[in-house]
Coordinates of C-alpha atoms in Angstrom, one line a residue:
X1 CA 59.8 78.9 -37.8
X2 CA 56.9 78.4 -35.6
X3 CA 56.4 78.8 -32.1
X4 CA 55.0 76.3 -29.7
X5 CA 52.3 78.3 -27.6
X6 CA 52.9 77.5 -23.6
X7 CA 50.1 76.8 -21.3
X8 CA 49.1 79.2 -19.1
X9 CA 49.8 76.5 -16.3
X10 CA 53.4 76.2 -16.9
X11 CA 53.8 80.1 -16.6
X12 CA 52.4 80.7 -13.0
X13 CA 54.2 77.8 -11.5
X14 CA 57.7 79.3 -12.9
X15 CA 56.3 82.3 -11.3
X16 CA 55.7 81.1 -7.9
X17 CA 59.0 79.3 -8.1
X18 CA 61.0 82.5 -8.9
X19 CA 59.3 84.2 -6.0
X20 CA 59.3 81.6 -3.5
X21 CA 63.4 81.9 -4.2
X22 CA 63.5 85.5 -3.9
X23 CA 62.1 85.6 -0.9
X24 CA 64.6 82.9 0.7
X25 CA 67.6 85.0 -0.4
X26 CA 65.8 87.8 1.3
X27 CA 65.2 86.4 4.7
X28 CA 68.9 84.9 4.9
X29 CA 70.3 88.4 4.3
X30 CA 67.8 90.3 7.1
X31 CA 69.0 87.3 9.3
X32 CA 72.4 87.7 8.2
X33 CA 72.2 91.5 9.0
X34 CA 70.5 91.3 12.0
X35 CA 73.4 88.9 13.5
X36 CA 76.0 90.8 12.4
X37 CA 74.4 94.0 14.2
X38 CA 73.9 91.9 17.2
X39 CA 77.5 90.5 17.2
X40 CA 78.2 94.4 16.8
X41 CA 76.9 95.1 19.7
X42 CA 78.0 92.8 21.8
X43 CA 81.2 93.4 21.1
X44 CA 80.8 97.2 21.9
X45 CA 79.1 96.3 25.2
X46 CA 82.1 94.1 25.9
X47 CA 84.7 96.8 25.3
X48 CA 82.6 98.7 27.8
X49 CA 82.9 98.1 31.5
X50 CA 83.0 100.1 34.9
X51 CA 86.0 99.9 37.2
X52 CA 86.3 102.3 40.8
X53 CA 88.8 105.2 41.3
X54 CA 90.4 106.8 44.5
X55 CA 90.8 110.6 44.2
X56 CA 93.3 111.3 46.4
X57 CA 93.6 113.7 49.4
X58 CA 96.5 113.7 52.5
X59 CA 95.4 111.3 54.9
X60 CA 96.1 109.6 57.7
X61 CA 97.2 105.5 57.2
X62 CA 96.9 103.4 60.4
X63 CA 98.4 99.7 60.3
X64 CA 96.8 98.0 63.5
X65 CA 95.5 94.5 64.9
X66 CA 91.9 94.3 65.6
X67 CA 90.8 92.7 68.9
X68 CA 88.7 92.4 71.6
X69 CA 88.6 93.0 75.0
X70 CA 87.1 93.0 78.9
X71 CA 87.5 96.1 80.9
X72 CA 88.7 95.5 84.4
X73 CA 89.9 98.0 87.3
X74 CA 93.8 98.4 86.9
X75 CA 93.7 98.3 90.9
X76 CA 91.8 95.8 92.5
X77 CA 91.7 94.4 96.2
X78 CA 90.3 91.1 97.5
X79 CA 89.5 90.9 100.5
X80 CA 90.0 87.8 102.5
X81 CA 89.6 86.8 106.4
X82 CA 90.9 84.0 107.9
X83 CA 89.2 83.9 110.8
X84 CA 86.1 81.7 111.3
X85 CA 84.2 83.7 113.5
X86 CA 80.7 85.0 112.6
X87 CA 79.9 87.8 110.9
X88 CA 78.5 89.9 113.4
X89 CA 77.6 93.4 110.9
X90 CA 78.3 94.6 107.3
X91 CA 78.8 98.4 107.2
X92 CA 79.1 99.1 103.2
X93 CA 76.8 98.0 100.0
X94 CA 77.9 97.4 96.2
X95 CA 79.2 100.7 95.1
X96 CA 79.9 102.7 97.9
X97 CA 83.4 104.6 97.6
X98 CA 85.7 103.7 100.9
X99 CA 89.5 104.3 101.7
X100 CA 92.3 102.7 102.9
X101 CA 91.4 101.6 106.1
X102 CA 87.8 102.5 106.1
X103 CA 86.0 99.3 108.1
X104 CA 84.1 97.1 105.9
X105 CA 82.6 94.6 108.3
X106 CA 82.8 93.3 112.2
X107 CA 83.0 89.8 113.4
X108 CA 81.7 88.4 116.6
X109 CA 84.6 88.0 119.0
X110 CA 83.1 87.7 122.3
X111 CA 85.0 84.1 122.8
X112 CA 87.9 85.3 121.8
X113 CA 88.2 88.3 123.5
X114 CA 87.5 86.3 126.6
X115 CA 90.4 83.8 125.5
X116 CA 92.3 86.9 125.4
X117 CA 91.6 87.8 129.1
X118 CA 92.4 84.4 130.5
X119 CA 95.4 83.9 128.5
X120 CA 96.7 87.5 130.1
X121 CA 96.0 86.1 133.2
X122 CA 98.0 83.2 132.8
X123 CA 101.0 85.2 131.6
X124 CA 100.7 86.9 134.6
X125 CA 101.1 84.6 137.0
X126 CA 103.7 82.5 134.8
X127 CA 105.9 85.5 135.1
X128 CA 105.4 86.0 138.7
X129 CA 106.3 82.9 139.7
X130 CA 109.5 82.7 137.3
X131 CA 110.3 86.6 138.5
X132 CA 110.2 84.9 142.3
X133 CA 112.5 81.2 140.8
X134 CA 114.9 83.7 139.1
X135 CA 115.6 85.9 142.0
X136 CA 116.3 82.9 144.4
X137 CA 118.4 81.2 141.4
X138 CA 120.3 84.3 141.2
X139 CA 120.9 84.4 144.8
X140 CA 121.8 80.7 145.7
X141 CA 124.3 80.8 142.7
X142 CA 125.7 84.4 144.1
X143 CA 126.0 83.0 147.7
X144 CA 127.8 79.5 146.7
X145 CA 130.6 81.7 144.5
X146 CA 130.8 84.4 147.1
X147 CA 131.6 81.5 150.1
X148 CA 133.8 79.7 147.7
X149 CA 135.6 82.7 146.3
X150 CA 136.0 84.4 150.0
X151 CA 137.0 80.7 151.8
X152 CA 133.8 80.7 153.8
X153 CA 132.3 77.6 152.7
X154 CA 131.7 75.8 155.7
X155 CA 132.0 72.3 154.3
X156 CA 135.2 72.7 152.4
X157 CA 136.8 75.1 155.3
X158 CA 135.8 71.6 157.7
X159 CA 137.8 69.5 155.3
X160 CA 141.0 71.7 155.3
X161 CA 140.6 71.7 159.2
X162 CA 140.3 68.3 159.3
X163 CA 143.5 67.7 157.0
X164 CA 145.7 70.0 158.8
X165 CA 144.6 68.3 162.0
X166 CA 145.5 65.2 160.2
X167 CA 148.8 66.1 159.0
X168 CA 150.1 67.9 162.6
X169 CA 148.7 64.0 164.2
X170 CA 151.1 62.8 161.6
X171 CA 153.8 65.0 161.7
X172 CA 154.1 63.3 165.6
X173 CA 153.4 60.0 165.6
X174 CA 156.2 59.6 163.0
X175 CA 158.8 61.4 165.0
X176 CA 157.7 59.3 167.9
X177 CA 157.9 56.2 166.1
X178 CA 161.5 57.4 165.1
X179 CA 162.6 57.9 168.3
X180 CA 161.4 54.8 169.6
X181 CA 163.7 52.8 167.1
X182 CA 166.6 54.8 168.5
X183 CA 165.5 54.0 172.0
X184 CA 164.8 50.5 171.2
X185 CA 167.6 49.6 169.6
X186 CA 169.5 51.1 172.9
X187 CA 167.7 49.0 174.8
X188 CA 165.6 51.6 176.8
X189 CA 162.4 49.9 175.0
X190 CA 160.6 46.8 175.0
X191 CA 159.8 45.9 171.0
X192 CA 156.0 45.8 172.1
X193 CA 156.4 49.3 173.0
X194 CA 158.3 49.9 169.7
X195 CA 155.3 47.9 167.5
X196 CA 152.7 50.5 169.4
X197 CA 154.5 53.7 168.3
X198 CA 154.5 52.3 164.9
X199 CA 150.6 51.2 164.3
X200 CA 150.1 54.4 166.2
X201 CA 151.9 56.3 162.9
X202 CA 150.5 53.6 160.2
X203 CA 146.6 55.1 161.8
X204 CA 148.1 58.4 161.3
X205 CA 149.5 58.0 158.0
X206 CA 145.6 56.3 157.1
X207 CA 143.7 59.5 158.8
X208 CA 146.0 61.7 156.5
X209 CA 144.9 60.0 153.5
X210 CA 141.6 60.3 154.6
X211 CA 141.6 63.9 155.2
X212 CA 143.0 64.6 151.6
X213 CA 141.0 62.8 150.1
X214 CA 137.8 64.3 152.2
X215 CA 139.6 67.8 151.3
X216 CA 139.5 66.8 147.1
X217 CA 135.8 65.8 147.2
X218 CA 134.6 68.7 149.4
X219 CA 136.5 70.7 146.6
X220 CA 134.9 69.1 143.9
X221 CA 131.3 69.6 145.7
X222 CA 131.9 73.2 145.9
X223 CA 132.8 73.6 142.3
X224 CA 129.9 71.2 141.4
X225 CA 127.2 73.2 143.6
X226 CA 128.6 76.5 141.8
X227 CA 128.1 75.5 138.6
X228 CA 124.6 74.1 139.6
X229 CA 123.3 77.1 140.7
X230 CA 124.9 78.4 137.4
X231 CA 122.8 76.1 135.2
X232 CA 119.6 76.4 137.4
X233 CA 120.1 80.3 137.5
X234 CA 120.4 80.1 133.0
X235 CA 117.5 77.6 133.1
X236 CA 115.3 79.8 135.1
X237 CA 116.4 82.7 132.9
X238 CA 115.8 81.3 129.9
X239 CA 112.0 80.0 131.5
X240 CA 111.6 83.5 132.4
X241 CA 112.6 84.8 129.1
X242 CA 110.4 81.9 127.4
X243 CA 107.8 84.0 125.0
X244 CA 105.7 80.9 124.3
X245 CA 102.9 82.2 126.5
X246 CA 103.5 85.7 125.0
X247 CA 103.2 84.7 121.3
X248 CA 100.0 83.3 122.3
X249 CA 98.5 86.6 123.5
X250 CA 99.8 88.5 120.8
X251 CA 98.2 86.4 118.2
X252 CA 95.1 86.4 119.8
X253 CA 95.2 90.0 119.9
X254 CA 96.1 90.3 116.7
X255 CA 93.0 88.2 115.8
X256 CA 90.5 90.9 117.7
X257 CA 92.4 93.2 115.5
X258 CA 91.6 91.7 112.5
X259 CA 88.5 90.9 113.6
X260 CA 87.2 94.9 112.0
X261 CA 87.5 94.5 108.3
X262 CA 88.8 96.8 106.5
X263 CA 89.4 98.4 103.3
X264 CA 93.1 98.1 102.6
X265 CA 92.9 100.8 99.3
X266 CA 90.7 103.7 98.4
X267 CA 88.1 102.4 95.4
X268 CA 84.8 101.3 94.9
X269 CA 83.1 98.0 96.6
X270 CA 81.9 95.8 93.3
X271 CA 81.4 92.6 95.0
X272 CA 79.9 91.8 98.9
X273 CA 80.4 88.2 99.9
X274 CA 80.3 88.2 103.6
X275 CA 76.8 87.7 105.2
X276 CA 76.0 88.4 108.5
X277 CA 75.7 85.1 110.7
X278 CA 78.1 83.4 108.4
X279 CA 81.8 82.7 109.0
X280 CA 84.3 85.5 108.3
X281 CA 86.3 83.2 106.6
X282 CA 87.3 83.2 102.4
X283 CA 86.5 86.4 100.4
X284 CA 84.6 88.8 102.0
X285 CA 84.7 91.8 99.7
X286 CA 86.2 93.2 96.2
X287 CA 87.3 97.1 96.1
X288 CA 88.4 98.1 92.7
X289 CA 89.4 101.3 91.5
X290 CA 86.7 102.2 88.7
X291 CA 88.7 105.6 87.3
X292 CA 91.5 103.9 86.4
X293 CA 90.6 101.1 83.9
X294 CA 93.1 98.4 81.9
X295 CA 91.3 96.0 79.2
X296 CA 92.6 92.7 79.3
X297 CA 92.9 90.8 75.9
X298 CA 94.6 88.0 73.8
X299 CA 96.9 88.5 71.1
X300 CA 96.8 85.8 68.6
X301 CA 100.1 83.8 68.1
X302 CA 101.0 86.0 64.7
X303 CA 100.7 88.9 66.0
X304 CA 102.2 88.7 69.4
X305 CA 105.9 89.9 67.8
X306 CA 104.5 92.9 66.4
X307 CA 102.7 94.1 70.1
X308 CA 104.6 95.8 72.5
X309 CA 104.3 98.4 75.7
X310 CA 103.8 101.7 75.1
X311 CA 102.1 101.5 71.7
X312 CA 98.8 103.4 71.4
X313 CA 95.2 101.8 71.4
X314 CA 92.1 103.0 70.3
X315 CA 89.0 101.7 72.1
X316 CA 85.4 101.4 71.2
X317 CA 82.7 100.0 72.8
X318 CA 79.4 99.1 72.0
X319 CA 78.2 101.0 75.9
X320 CA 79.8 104.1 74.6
X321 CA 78.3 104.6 71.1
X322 CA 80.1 106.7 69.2
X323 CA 83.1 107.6 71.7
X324 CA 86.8 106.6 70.5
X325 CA 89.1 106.4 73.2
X326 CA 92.6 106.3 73.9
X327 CA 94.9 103.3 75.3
X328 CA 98.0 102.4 75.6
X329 CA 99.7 98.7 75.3
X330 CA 101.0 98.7 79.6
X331 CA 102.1 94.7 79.4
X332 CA 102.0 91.4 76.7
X333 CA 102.7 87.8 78.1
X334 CA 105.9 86.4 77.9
X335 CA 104.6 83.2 77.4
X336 CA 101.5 82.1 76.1
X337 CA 97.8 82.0 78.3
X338 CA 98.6 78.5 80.4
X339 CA 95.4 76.0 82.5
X340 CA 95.1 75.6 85.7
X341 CA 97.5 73.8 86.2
X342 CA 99.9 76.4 85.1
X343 CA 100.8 74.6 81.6
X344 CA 100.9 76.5 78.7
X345 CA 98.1 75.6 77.0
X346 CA 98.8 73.7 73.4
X347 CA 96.4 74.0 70.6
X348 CA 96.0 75.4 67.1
X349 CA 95.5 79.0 68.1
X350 CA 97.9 80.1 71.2
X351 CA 96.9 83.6 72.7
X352 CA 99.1 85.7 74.6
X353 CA 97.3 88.0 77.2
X354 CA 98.1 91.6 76.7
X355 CA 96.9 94.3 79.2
X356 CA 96.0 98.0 77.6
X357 CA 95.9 100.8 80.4
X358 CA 93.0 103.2 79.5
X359 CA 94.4 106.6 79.1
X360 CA 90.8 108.8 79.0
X361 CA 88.9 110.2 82.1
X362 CA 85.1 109.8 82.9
X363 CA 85.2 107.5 79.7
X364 CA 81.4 105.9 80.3
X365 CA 83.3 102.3 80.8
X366 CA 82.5 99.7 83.0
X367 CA 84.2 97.2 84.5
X368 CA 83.1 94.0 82.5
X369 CA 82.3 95.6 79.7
X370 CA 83.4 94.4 76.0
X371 CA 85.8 96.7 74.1
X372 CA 87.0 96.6 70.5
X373 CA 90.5 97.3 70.2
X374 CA 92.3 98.6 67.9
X375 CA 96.3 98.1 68.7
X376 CA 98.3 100.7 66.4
X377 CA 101.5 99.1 65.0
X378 CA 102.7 102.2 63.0
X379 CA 101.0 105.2 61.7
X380 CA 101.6 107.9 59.2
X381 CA 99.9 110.9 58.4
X382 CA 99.5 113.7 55.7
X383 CA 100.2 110.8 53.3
X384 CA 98.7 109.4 50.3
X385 CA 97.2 106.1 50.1
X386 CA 95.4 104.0 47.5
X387 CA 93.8 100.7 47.8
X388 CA 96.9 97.9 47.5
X389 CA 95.9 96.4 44.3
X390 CA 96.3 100.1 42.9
X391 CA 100.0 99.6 42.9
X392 CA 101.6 97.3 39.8
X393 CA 104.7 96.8 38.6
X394 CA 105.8 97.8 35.2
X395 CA 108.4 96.3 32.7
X396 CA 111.5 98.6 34.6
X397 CA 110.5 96.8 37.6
X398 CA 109.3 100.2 39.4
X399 CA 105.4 100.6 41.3
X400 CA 103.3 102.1 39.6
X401 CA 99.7 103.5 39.7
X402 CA 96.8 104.6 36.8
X403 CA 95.6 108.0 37.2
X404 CA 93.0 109.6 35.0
X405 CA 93.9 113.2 33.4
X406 CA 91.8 115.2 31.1
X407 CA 93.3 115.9 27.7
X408 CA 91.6 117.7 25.0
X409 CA 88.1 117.4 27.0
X410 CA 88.7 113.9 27.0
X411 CA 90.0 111.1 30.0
X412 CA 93.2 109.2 29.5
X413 CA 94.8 106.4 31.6
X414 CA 98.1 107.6 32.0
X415 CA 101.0 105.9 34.4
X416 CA 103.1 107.5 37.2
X417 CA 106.2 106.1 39.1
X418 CA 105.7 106.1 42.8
X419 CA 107.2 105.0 45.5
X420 CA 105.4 102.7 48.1
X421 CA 105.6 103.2 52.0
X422 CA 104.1 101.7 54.7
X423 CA 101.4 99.3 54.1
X424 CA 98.2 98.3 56.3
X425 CA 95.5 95.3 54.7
X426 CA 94.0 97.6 52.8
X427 CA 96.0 100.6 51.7
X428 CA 99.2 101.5 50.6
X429 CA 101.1 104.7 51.1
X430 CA 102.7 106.4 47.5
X431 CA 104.2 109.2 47.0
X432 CA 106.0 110.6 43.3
X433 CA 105.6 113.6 41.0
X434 CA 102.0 114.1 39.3
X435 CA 100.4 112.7 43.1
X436 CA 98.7 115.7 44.5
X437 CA 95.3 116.4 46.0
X438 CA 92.2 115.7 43.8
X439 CA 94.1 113.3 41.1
X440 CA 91.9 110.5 40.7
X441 CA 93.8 106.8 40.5
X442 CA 92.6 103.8 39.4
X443 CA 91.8 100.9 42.6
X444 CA 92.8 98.0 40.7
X445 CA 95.8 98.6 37.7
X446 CA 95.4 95.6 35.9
X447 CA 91.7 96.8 34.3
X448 CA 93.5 99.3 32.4
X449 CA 96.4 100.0 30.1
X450 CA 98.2 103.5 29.7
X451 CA 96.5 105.3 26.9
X452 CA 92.8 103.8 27.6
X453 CA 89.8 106.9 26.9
X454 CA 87.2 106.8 29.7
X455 CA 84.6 108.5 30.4
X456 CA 83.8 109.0 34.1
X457 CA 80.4 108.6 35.6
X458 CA 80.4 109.9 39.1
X459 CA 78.2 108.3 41.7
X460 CA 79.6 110.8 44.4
X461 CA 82.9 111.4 46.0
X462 CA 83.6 113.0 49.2
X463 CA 87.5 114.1 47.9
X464 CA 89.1 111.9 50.5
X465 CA 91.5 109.4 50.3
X466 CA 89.8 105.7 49.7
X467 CA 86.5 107.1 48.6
X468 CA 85.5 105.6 45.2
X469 CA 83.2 106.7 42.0
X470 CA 82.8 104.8 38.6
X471 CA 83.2 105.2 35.7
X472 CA 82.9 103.8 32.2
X473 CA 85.7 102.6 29.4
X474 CA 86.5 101.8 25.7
X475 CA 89.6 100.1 24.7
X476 CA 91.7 102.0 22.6
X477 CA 92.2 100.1 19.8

């Protein structure tokens, strides 16, 4: 057998061949490895994340409505004139104290006091004069009843004389007359003398008629003259009695009066309008009382069922730093806040106007100041409370929370029942066996399972309800 020598040619380009695919295989596998390890540790970082914990501590849990507000005086006094007489002085400044009564300002009434003087003159003579018509309207009706009453009317006692006169005149010409028939129809008479005896008694009979009737009219004049002086005597009263002229001089008088301003309640003066030389007329002066304070605000349309008088208020305010004071809801709007014209105002946002009485003393407040308010709809203390979205539900339908307990030098995620009580925006009261001071629960129950390891890397905790440090997790798996 013989053997074919190779070249040495041949041989080092199988070598370099062999070596070139060597060192392929090799780089795929580091590459290989060095994705898997970095897969690897992604993974792990994944499986790792940081999530907040409450550690619990009695507390109190507030549920109110934030607004603002504007502090006014709860008793405040404009003060108006009507009268358009100069100003004539201004006795008190911007923030002098006064009380009821105390004057405020003077007008100039130097025409009106002398239209005062000549309008008491002429009530004095008008009443004079109807003193002197009444007294001689009294008397004349007096006398004329007093002569007709007691017969002595002179014009009706002439009448009856002249009607008796009339009726004895009658009384004989008709017996004459009667006898003169007789005679003449005896023949002792002549018929001219009979005719004369009878127009003698037709003259009588006329004079009688006249004398009644005289009698009647005089009767009627009398009555009619009594009850003349009767209506002139009431007119005359009723003139004297007339108050026209009166009225007048009173409400002048009562213009001098009101001519001195004044204060018409104890406060403070925070506004001077009047000006000396100026009418008196319009707003002169505001006195408000700057101890005892209201702050008016506006309660927004969902939250104006939930406000009501007497509930507490806590009061801030930028001009008083740090200070938290006390209020308390005095009146909301029945309706909502209305224009000018005194319709309710439509729009997308309706306010009602609520007034909160301030409660403190010496508080640093202002009127016109802006306030932050805090109205208190219901309040609960020496409670627990965790964040709201530290409460689930679990497959029994009860609430739930995560807390972290130590076992064997390790921390587990283990679930408690609780029951939930009031809520605010934030927080919600619990309280169930396993809550007590210092437990630390989880803010937000859907990181976690029951049974999770964690290992907790505190950032600081001040051991109050709400407070939050972090912490650090790996699936159990």
């Amino acid at each position: 057998m013989c053997f074919k020598e190779e070249k040495p040619v041949e041989k080092i380009k199988k070598r370099k061949k062999t070596i070139i695919i060597v060192t392929l295989i090799l780089i795929i596998a580091v590459a290989l490895a060095i994705t898997a390890l970095s897969a690897g540790g992604k993974r792990a970082r994944l499986s790792a994340a940081a999530v907040k914990y409450t550690v619990l501590a009695r507390t109190e849990l507030v549920n109110s409505i934030s607004v603002s507000g504007t502090v006014k005086s709860r008793n405040a006094e404009n003060v108006y004139s009507t009268l358009t007489y100069p100003v004539e002085e201004i006795y008190v400044s911007v923030g002098d104290q006064v009380e009821t009564g105390d004057i405020l300002a003077k007008l100039d009434t130097a025409s009106l006091e002398l239209d005062i003087a000549q309008q008491r003159s002429a009530l004095e003579n008008s009443q004079k004069a109807a003193l002197i018509d009444l007294q001689n309207k009294t008397l004349a009706y007096r006398n004329a009843k007093r002569l007709y009453e007691n017969g002595l009317n002179s014009e009706l006692n002439n009448a009856e004389a002249n009607l008796k006169t009339a009726e004895t005149d009658l009384q004989t010409k008709v017996k004459a007359y009667e006898d003169n028939k007789i005679l003449f129809e005896a023949g002792y008479i002549s018929e001219q003398e009979l005719n004369q005896s009878k127009n003698n008694y037709m003259l009588a009979v006329t004079a009688h008629d006249k004398a009644e009737s005289a009698l009647e009219a005089a009767e009627i004049k009398v009555e009619q003259d009594i009850k003349t002086a009767e209506a002139n005597l009431k007119s005359t009263e009723a003139s004297y009695n007339n108050d026209s002229q009166l009225i007048s001089l009173q409400k002048l008088e009562k213009n001098l009066a009101d001519s001195l301003i004044k204060a018409p309640a104890d406060g403070t003066v925070t506004a001077v309008y009047a000006v000396t030389g100026s009418p008196g007329s319009g707003l002169l002066f505001i006195i408000e009382d700057t101890e005892n304070l209201i702050v008016t605000s506006y309660v927004k349309e969902y939250d104006a069922g939930q406000v009501h008088p007497g509930q507490k208020v806590i009061i801030r305010s930028d001009a008083t730093g740090d200070a938290v004071l006390s209020g308390e809801v005095v009146k909301i709007a029945p309706t909502s806040t209305k224009n000018a014209a005194g319709a309710t105002i439509t729009s997308s946002t309706v306010d009602f106007e609520t007034e909160i009485a301030v409660l403190d003393h010496n508080t640093g407040l202002k009127i016109g100041m802006n306030t932050r308010l805090n109205i208190i709809l219901e309040k609960r203390t020496d409670v627990y409370a965790v964040p709201y979205d530290a409460v689930s539900v679990n497959d029994h339908g009860r609430s739930i929370v995560y807390v972290i307990t130590e076992e064997n030098g390790k921390y587990i995620i283990k679930e408690i029942v609780v029951e939930t009580g009031m809520e605010t925006d934030f927080y919600t009261e619990v309280s169930g066996e396993g809550l007590s001071d210092g437990v630390m629960v989880v803010n937000e129950a859907a990181e976690l399972n029951p049974g999770d390891a964690v290992n907790i890397e505190r950032e600081g905790s001040n051991g109050e309800a709400g407070p939050t440090a972090r912490l650090s997790f790996l699936r159990a798996r």
